[in-house]
């Protein structure tokens, strides 16, 4: 099936150009997106810049596909720069790098071969020359000369070109931290596609990210520098947000986010990078109902100490069902201080026990959690101390950074035999 058929299928709705190419408008769109058909592309770029750009977009290449062009990266000249694009029909990434353009043109190059080759080239500069008749790209650097068989750029699915006017803007550092604090809690079970995404809600100047997998829930809120005009509620694939956090540089000041009308998509724009993704259809669970409204025990511990204890317990717990017991002891005096005893055991490996100093407000309690889940949330908490709020051994626990009300994590308990 060609990309035109795929674009009009329910699986993929990036229908930038749905009609035939007979109209002048479509001709202009294709000239802007792909470059002049049949042109001899001749470009020189720095090897480090090309390698970096390929490393960014390669994450969107489809590893297994029946459409050969999806295993390729689009290489096209674009207003004095070189544009690299890749897509798996669900997510697309585009990166622009500086280049010396001698002749305009475009093609698609096998992603893995091209990236591996560029990483090993000996020279500081790389010269790319395309023969449009044979679709062979000559790659020359230093004493190395290589010919790569390509696929015509006209076979590559067009990525969205959204109007970024009125886009939501958020600080890069803040948004990366938000993503990192929720994305790990999203499900990887394809039978529950809604939970494989992150709920993004915007209301005025408040933005909220939430992710859950049925066993845990992460919620992070932040205040925007200026209110957003319209309320937003969308489910973005967790993988797309994880990739955005990976490729976004702290040197970039702002991330722009826009939801093209009636496209079912989201587009993020950085200085030299764009990431687009299909949204997930469906209704995200009402996570507010999952969050306990009170507690009988609130335990304050050092984040670093508890994380270290969990990592030790996980060595033993991973051989079984990842169960770690937290015995919260409310001290009655200076002679008997409050503490948390973290323990795990395995018939094959042995047992582990670590005691961490704590301040306990309320009753003592013995509760068990999946230690992997506990370790993952502690790894994204930035404050020196963390609070664990519990009600009963069979009730969800709530984990909060002490002194930071913008984040919370709910984790379901595990049965203790």
Short mmCIF file of C-alpha atoms in Angstrom, two decimals, residues 5-307:
data_model
loop_
_atom_site.label_atom_id
_atom_site.label_comp_id
_atom_site.label_asym_id
_atom_site.label_seq_id
_atom_site.Cartn_x
_atom_site.Cartn_y
_atom_site.Cartn_z
CA UNK A 5 -3.80 4.88 0.96
CA UNK A 6 -2.39 4.87 4.47
CA UNK A 7 -3.10 8.56 4.95
CA UNK A 8 -6.78 8.02 4.25
CA UNK A 9 -7.05 4.96 6.48
CA UNK A 10 -8.23 5.11 10.11
CA UNK A 11 -4.75 4.04 11.20
CA UNK A 12 -3.13 7.25 10.11
CA UNK A 13 -4.74 10.65 9.70
CA UNK A 14 -1.82 12.89 8.89
CA UNK A 15 -3.70 13.91 5.73
CA UNK A 16 -1.84 17.06 4.87
CA UNK A 17 -2.56 16.41 1.20
CA UNK A 18 -5.60 14.17 0.72
CA UNK A 19 -6.56 15.06 -2.83
CA UNK A 20 -4.72 14.60 -6.09
CA UNK A 21 -1.72 16.73 -6.97
CA UNK A 22 -3.50 18.42 -9.82
CA UNK A 23 -4.22 21.66 -7.95
CA UNK A 24 -1.69 24.53 -7.68
CA UNK A 25 -2.10 24.59 -3.90
CA UNK A 26 -1.02 20.97 -3.58
CA UNK A 27 1.92 21.62 -5.90
CA UNK A 28 3.10 24.41 -3.61
CA UNK A 29 2.69 22.24 -0.52
CA UNK A 30 4.73 19.42 -2.03
CA UNK A 31 7.44 21.78 -3.22
CA UNK A 32 7.76 23.20 0.29
CA UNK A 33 7.66 19.87 2.07
CA UNK A 34 9.64 17.55 -0.19
CA UNK A 35 11.69 19.83 -2.43
CA UNK A 36 11.77 20.01 -6.20
CA UNK A 37 11.00 16.62 -7.72
CA UNK A 38 13.86 15.26 -9.80
CA UNK A 39 16.35 17.85 -8.51
CA UNK A 40 20.04 17.13 -8.06
CA UNK A 41 20.60 17.69 -4.34
CA UNK A 42 24.11 18.83 -3.44
CA UNK A 43 24.76 19.69 0.20
CA UNK A 44 27.71 19.98 2.60
CA UNK A 45 27.23 19.63 6.37
CA UNK A 46 29.36 19.17 9.47
CA UNK A 47 29.69 15.51 10.41
CA UNK A 48 28.88 16.18 14.08
CA UNK A 49 25.72 18.12 13.21
CA UNK A 50 24.52 15.44 10.80
CA UNK A 51 25.20 12.65 13.29
CA UNK A 52 23.37 14.57 16.02
CA UNK A 53 20.36 15.23 13.81
CA UNK A 54 20.14 11.63 12.67
CA UNK A 55 20.30 10.49 16.29
CA UNK A 56 17.30 12.68 17.10
CA UNK A 57 14.99 11.66 14.26
CA UNK A 58 15.98 7.98 14.16
CA UNK A 59 13.84 7.35 17.24
CA UNK A 60 10.73 7.85 15.09
CA UNK A 61 11.78 5.33 12.43
CA UNK A 62 9.48 2.32 12.26
CA UNK A 63 11.53 -0.77 13.26
CA UNK A 64 9.12 -3.22 11.62
CA UNK A 65 7.10 -2.06 8.65
CA UNK A 66 5.64 -3.36 5.41
CA UNK A 67 6.17 0.07 3.84
CA UNK A 68 9.91 0.36 3.01
CA UNK A 69 9.97 4.17 3.03
CA UNK A 70 9.09 4.17 6.75
CA UNK A 71 12.49 2.60 7.44
CA UNK A 72 14.06 5.66 5.81
CA UNK A 73 14.82 9.22 6.86
CA UNK A 74 13.71 12.07 4.65
CA UNK A 75 16.66 14.31 3.76
CA UNK A 76 15.58 17.58 2.15
CA UNK A 77 16.87 21.09 1.64
CA UNK A 78 14.72 23.72 3.32
CA UNK A 79 15.37 27.46 3.13
CA UNK A 80 19.14 27.24 3.50
CA UNK A 81 19.14 24.36 5.96
CA UNK A 82 18.96 20.57 5.76
CA UNK A 83 15.78 19.00 7.10
CA UNK A 84 15.80 15.45 8.47
CA UNK A 85 12.44 13.75 9.14
CA UNK A 86 11.26 10.31 10.23
CA UNK A 87 7.87 8.85 11.07
CA UNK A 88 6.28 5.58 12.13
CA UNK A 89 2.80 6.90 11.19
CA UNK A 90 2.00 7.52 14.85
CA UNK A 91 4.86 9.86 15.73
CA UNK A 92 7.06 12.02 13.55
CA UNK A 93 10.24 13.94 14.34
CA UNK A 94 11.86 16.64 12.22
CA UNK A 95 15.24 18.27 12.86
CA UNK A 96 16.84 21.14 10.97
CA UNK A 97 20.63 21.48 10.78
CA UNK A 98 22.88 24.10 9.23
CA UNK A 99 24.19 23.28 5.76
CA UNK A 100 25.82 24.73 2.67
CA UNK A 101 23.24 24.24 -0.08
CA UNK A 102 24.62 24.13 -3.61
CA UNK A 103 21.62 22.42 -5.22
CA UNK A 104 18.12 21.96 -3.79
CA UNK A 105 16.61 18.51 -3.61
CA UNK A 106 15.39 15.64 -1.44
CA UNK A 107 15.38 11.88 -1.01
CA UNK A 108 14.83 9.26 1.69
CA UNK A 109 17.81 7.31 3.00
CA UNK A 110 17.83 3.98 4.91
CA UNK A 111 17.91 5.17 8.51
CA UNK A 112 20.14 2.64 10.22
CA UNK A 113 22.68 2.44 7.39
CA UNK A 114 22.89 6.21 7.08
CA UNK A 115 23.25 6.82 10.83
CA UNK A 116 25.86 4.09 11.28
CA UNK A 117 27.82 5.37 8.30
CA UNK A 118 27.80 9.02 9.37
CA UNK A 119 28.97 8.09 12.87
CA UNK A 120 32.09 6.46 11.40
CA UNK A 121 33.01 9.02 8.74
CA UNK A 122 36.58 10.34 9.10
CA UNK A 123 36.22 13.95 7.98
CA UNK A 124 34.81 17.04 9.69
CA UNK A 125 32.53 17.71 6.73
CA UNK A 126 30.16 15.47 4.80
CA UNK A 127 29.22 16.10 1.16
CA UNK A 128 25.86 14.69 0.01
CA UNK A 129 25.11 14.47 -3.71
CA UNK A 130 21.94 12.87 -5.07
CA UNK A 131 21.49 11.37 -8.52
CA UNK A 132 17.72 11.85 -8.99
CA UNK A 133 17.56 9.36 -11.86
CA UNK A 134 18.94 6.39 -9.93
CA UNK A 135 18.02 7.69 -6.45
CA UNK A 136 21.58 7.01 -5.27
CA UNK A 137 23.02 9.33 -2.63
CA UNK A 138 26.78 9.78 -2.72
CA UNK A 139 28.18 10.38 0.77
CA UNK A 140 31.74 11.69 0.79
CA UNK A 141 33.87 12.62 3.80
CA UNK A 142 37.67 12.79 3.94
CA UNK A 143 38.99 9.72 2.13
CA UNK A 144 35.66 7.87 2.39
CA UNK A 145 33.23 7.64 -0.55
CA UNK A 146 29.92 5.78 -0.25
CA UNK A 147 26.83 5.28 -2.40
CA UNK A 148 23.49 4.64 -0.70
CA UNK A 149 20.40 3.36 -2.50
CA UNK A 150 17.47 5.59 -1.61
CA UNK A 151 13.71 5.84 -2.15
CA UNK A 152 12.14 8.82 -3.87
CA UNK A 153 11.03 11.51 -1.41
CA UNK A 154 7.56 11.55 -2.99
CA UNK A 155 6.90 8.20 -1.30
CA UNK A 156 7.44 9.69 2.17
CA UNK A 157 4.26 10.51 4.15
CA UNK A 158 3.93 14.28 4.67
CA UNK A 159 4.16 15.42 8.27
CA UNK A 160 1.83 18.14 9.61
CA UNK A 161 2.73 21.77 8.99
CA UNK A 162 0.62 23.45 11.68
CA UNK A 163 -0.07 27.10 12.29
CA UNK A 164 1.79 27.79 15.55
CA UNK A 165 0.03 31.12 16.14
CA UNK A 166 -1.61 31.04 19.55
CA UNK A 167 0.32 27.93 20.59
CA UNK A 168 0.63 27.06 24.25
CA UNK A 169 4.12 27.90 25.52
CA UNK A 170 5.85 26.34 28.50
CA UNK A 171 9.40 26.46 29.83
CA UNK A 172 11.51 23.56 28.55
CA UNK A 173 13.06 22.66 31.91
CA UNK A 174 9.70 22.71 33.69
CA UNK A 175 7.94 20.62 31.04
CA UNK A 176 10.74 18.04 30.90
CA UNK A 177 10.50 17.61 34.66
CA UNK A 178 6.72 17.26 34.45
CA UNK A 179 7.02 14.57 31.80
CA UNK A 180 9.68 12.66 33.72
CA UNK A 181 7.53 12.65 36.86
CA UNK A 182 4.52 11.04 35.19
CA UNK A 183 5.49 9.14 32.05
CA UNK A 184 6.95 6.13 33.88
CA UNK A 185 3.53 5.42 35.42
CA UNK A 186 1.82 4.93 32.05
CA UNK A 187 0.83 1.41 31.06
CA UNK A 188 2.70 -0.66 28.48
CA UNK A 189 -0.28 -2.99 27.98
CA UNK A 190 -1.57 -2.54 24.43
CA UNK A 191 -4.91 -3.99 25.51
CA UNK A 192 -5.51 -0.73 27.40
CA UNK A 193 -4.47 1.96 24.91
CA UNK A 194 -5.92 4.86 26.92
CA UNK A 195 -3.58 4.05 29.81
CA UNK A 196 -0.61 4.01 27.43
CA UNK A 197 -1.02 7.76 27.22
CA UNK A 198 -0.60 10.77 29.46
CA UNK A 199 -3.60 12.98 30.11
CA UNK A 200 -2.75 16.62 29.43
CA UNK A 201 -5.23 19.16 30.81
CA UNK A 202 -4.95 22.92 30.48
CA UNK A 203 -7.36 25.28 32.19
CA UNK A 204 -6.43 28.94 32.26
CA UNK A 205 -2.88 29.18 33.54
CA UNK A 206 -2.86 25.67 35.03
CA UNK A 207 -1.47 22.62 33.22
CA UNK A 208 -1.80 19.09 34.59
CA UNK A 209 -0.19 15.84 33.44
CA UNK A 210 -1.50 12.50 34.73
CA UNK A 211 -0.57 8.89 33.96
CA UNK A 212 -1.75 5.58 35.42
CA UNK A 213 -1.44 1.88 34.71
CA UNK A 214 -4.02 0.44 37.11
CA UNK A 215 -1.48 -0.06 39.90
CA UNK A 216 -0.13 3.48 40.30
CA UNK A 217 -0.94 7.06 39.41
CA UNK A 218 1.31 10.09 38.91
CA UNK A 219 -0.07 13.63 38.78
CA UNK A 220 1.96 16.78 38.19
CA UNK A 221 0.68 20.34 37.92
CA UNK A 222 2.35 23.61 36.95
CA UNK A 223 1.47 27.25 36.38
CA UNK A 224 1.91 28.70 32.90
CA UNK A 225 3.50 32.11 32.40
CA UNK A 226 0.25 33.29 30.80
CA UNK A 227 -3.28 31.82 30.63
CA UNK A 228 -4.17 29.69 27.62
CA UNK A 229 -7.24 30.83 25.70
CA UNK A 230 -9.11 27.51 25.45
CA UNK A 231 -9.36 24.55 27.84
CA UNK A 232 -7.45 21.48 26.66
CA UNK A 233 -7.96 17.82 27.52
CA UNK A 234 -6.01 15.33 25.41
CA UNK A 235 -4.33 11.96 25.80
CA UNK A 236 -0.82 12.00 24.34
CA UNK A 237 1.09 8.71 23.89
CA UNK A 238 3.59 8.30 26.71
CA UNK A 239 6.27 7.31 24.23
CA UNK A 240 5.90 10.59 22.35
CA UNK A 241 6.27 12.63 25.54
CA UNK A 242 9.25 10.53 26.63
CA UNK A 243 10.92 11.25 23.28
CA UNK A 244 10.15 14.95 23.64
CA UNK A 245 11.83 15.00 27.05
CA UNK A 246 14.82 13.14 25.61
CA UNK A 247 15.43 15.44 22.66
CA UNK A 248 14.56 18.77 24.29
CA UNK A 249 17.70 20.65 25.27
CA UNK A 250 17.79 22.71 28.46
CA UNK A 251 19.34 25.43 26.32
CA UNK A 252 16.00 25.86 24.56
CA UNK A 253 13.88 28.41 26.39
CA UNK A 254 10.34 27.38 25.50
CA UNK A 255 8.35 24.50 24.05
CA UNK A 256 5.39 25.40 21.86
CA UNK A 257 2.45 22.99 21.85
CA UNK A 258 -0.45 23.13 19.42
CA UNK A 259 -3.38 20.85 18.62
CA UNK A 260 -4.23 21.26 14.90
CA UNK A 261 -7.99 21.49 14.42
CA UNK A 262 -9.78 18.24 13.57
CA UNK A 263 -6.50 16.38 13.09
CA UNK A 264 -6.40 14.31 16.27
CA UNK A 265 -2.78 15.34 16.66
CA UNK A 266 -0.42 17.36 18.80
CA UNK A 267 2.69 19.16 17.56
CA UNK A 268 5.58 20.31 19.76
CA UNK A 269 8.06 22.82 18.42
CA UNK A 270 11.50 23.63 19.76
CA UNK A 271 14.14 25.85 18.20
CA UNK A 272 15.31 23.36 15.55
CA UNK A 273 13.06 20.36 16.24
CA UNK A 274 9.42 19.45 15.74
CA UNK A 275 7.71 16.38 17.16
CA UNK A 276 4.20 15.43 16.07
CA UNK A 277 2.05 12.64 17.45
CA UNK A 278 -1.36 11.13 17.01
CA UNK A 279 -3.59 11.56 20.05
CA UNK A 280 -5.17 8.55 21.75
CA UNK A 281 -8.93 8.29 21.42
CA UNK A 282 -10.92 7.45 24.51
CA UNK A 283 -11.74 8.69 27.98
CA UNK A 284 -9.06 8.81 30.65
CA UNK A 285 -10.19 7.47 34.05
CA UNK A 286 -11.34 10.00 36.63
CA UNK A 287 -8.08 9.93 38.55
CA UNK A 288 -9.37 12.32 41.22
CA UNK A 289 -11.48 9.44 42.56
CA UNK A 290 -8.34 7.35 43.05
CA UNK A 291 -6.53 9.82 45.31
CA UNK A 292 -7.17 9.14 49.02
CA UNK A 293 -8.60 12.13 50.87
CA UNK A 294 -6.95 11.45 54.21
CA UNK A 295 -4.47 9.29 56.07
CA UNK A 296 -3.90 7.65 59.44
CA UNK A 297 -0.13 7.72 59.19
CA UNK A 298 2.17 10.30 57.57
CA UNK A 299 5.81 9.27 57.47
CA UNK A 300 8.60 11.70 56.59
CA UNK A 301 11.89 10.18 55.45
CA UNK A 302 15.01 11.20 53.56
CA UNK A 303 14.38 10.69 49.85
CA UNK A 304 17.95 9.55 49.21
CA UNK A 305 17.98 7.13 52.16
CA UNK A 306 14.67 5.54 51.22
CA UNK A 307 15.72 5.27 47.58
#
